[in-house]
Coordinates of N, CA and C in Angstrom, one line a residue:
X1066 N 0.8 -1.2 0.0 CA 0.0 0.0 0.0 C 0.9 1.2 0.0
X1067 N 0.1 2.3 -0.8 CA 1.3 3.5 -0.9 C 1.4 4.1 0.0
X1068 N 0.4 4.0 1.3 CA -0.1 5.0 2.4 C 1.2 4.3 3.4
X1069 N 1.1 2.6 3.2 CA 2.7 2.6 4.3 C 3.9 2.5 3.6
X1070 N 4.2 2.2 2.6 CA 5.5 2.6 2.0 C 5.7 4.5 2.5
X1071 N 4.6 4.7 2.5 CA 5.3 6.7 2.7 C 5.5 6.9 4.2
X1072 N 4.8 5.9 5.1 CA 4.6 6.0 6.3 C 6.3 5.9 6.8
X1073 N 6.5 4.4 6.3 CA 8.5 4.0 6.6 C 9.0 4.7 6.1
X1074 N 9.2 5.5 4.9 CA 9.8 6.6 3.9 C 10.0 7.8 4.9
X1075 N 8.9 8.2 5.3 CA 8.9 9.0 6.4 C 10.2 9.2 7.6
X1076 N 9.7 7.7 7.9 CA 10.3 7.7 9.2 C 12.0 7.5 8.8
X1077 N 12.3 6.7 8.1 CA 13.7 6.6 7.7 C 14.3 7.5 7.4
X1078 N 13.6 8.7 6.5 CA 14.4 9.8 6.3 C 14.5 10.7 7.5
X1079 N 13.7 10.7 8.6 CA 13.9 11.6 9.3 C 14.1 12.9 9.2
X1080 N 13.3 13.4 8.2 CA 13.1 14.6 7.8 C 12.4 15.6 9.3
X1081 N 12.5 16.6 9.4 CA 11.2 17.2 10.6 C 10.5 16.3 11.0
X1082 N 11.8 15.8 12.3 CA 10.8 14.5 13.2 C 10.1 14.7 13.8
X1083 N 9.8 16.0 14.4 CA 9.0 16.1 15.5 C 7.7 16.3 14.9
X1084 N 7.8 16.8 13.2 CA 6.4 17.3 12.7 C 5.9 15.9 12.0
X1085 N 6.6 15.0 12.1 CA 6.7 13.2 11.6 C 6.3 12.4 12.4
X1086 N 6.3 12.7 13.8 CA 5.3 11.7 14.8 C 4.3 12.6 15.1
X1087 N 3.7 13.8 14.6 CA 2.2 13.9 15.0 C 1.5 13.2 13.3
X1088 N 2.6 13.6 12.3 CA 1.7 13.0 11.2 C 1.8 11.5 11.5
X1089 N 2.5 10.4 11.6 CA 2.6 9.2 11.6 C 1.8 9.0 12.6
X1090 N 1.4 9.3 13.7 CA 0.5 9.0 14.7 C -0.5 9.7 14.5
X1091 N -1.1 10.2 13.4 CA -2.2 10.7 13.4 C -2.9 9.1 12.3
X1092 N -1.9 8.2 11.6 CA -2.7 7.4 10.7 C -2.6 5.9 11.6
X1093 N -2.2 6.2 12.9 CA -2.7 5.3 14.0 C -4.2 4.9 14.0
X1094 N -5.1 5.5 13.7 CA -6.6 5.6 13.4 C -7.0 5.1 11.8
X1095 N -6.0 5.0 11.3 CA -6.9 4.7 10.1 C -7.1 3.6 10.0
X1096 N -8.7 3.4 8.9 CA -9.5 2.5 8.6 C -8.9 1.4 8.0
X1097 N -7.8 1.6 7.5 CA -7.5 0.2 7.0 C -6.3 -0.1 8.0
X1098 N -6.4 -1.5 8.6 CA -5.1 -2.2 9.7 C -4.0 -1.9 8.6
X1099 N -3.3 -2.8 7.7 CA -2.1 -2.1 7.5 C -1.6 -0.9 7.5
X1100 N -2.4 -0.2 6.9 CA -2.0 1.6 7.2 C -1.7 2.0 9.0
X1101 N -2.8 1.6 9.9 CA -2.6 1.4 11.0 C -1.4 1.1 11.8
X1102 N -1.3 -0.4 11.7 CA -0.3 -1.0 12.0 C 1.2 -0.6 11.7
X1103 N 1.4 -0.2 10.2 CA 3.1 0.0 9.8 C 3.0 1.7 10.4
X1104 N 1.8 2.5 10.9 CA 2.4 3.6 11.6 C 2.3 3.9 12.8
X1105 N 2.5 2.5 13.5 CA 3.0 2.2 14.7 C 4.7 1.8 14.6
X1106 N 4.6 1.0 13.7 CA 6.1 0.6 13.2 C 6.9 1.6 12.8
X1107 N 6.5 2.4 12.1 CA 6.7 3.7 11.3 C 7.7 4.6 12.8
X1108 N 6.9 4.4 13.8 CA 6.7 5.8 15.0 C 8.2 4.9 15.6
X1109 N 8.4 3.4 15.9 CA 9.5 2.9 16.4 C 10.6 3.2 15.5
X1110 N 10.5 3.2 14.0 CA 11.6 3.6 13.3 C 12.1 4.9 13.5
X1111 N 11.2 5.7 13.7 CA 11.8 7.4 13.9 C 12.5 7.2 15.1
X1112 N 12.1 6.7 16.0 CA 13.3 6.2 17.2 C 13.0 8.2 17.9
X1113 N 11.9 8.5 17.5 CA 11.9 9.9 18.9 C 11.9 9.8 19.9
X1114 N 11.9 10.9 20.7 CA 11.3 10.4 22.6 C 10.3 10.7 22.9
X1115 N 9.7 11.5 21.5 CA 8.6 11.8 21.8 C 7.5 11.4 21.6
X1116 N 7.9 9.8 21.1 CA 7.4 8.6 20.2 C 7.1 7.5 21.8
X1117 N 8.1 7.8 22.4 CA 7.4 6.5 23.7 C 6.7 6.5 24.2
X1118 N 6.3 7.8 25.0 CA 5.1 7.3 25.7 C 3.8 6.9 24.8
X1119 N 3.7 7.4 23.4 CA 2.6 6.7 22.9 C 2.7 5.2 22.5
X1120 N 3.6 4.6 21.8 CA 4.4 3.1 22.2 C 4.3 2.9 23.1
X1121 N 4.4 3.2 24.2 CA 3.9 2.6 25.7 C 2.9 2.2 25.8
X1122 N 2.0 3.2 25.8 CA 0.4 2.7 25.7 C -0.5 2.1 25.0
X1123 N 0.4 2.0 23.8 CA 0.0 0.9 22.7 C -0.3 -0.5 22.9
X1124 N 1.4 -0.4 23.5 CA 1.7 -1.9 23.8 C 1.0 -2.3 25.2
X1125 N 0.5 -1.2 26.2 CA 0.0 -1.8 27.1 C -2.0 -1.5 26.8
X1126 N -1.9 -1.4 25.9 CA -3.3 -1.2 25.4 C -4.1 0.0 26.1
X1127 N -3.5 0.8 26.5 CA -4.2 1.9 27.8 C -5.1 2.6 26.8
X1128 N -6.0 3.3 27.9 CA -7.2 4.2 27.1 C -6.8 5.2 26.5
X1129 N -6.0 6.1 26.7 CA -5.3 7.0 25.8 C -4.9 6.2 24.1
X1130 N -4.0 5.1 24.3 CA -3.4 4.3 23.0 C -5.2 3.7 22.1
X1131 N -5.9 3.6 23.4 CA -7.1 3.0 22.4 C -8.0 4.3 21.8
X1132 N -7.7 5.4 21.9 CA -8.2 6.4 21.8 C -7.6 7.4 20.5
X1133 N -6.6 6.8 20.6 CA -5.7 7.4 19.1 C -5.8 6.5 18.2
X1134 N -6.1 5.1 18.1 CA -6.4 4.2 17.2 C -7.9 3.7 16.6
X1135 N -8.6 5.0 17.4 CA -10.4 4.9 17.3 C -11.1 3.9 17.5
X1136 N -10.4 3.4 18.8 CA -11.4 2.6 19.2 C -11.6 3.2 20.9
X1137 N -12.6 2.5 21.4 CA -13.1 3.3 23.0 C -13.1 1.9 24.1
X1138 N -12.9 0.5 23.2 CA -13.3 -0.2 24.6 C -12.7 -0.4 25.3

């Protein structure tokens, strides 16, 4: 999909990272799981700091992490 090839592209280049994990975590929510999924992967490759605490809550499924991926339960 073109949406995660640009997602890793993103993150590899490390172009304006800080303006690269509000866009890469904004497609945390999108409708389709792979687009989803690789920009979660996407957010670990940029390797920011300001990338863990949301990886944190991901991985611990907290209400915050379920709330940026659009879901509520």
């Amino acid at each position: 999909d073109e949406h995660s090839s640009a997602l890793i592209a993103l993150a590899k280049l490390g172009v304006e990272q800080e303006a690269s994990v509000d866009l890469i975590a904004k497609h945390l929510a999108a409708k389709n799981q792979e687009v989803s999924e690789t920009a979660a992967v996407a957010l670990g490759i940029l390797a920011r700091t300001e990338s863990l605490p949301l990886l944190i809550a991901l991985l611990r499924d907290e209400p915050e992490a379920r709330r940026r991926v659009g879901r509520q339960e």
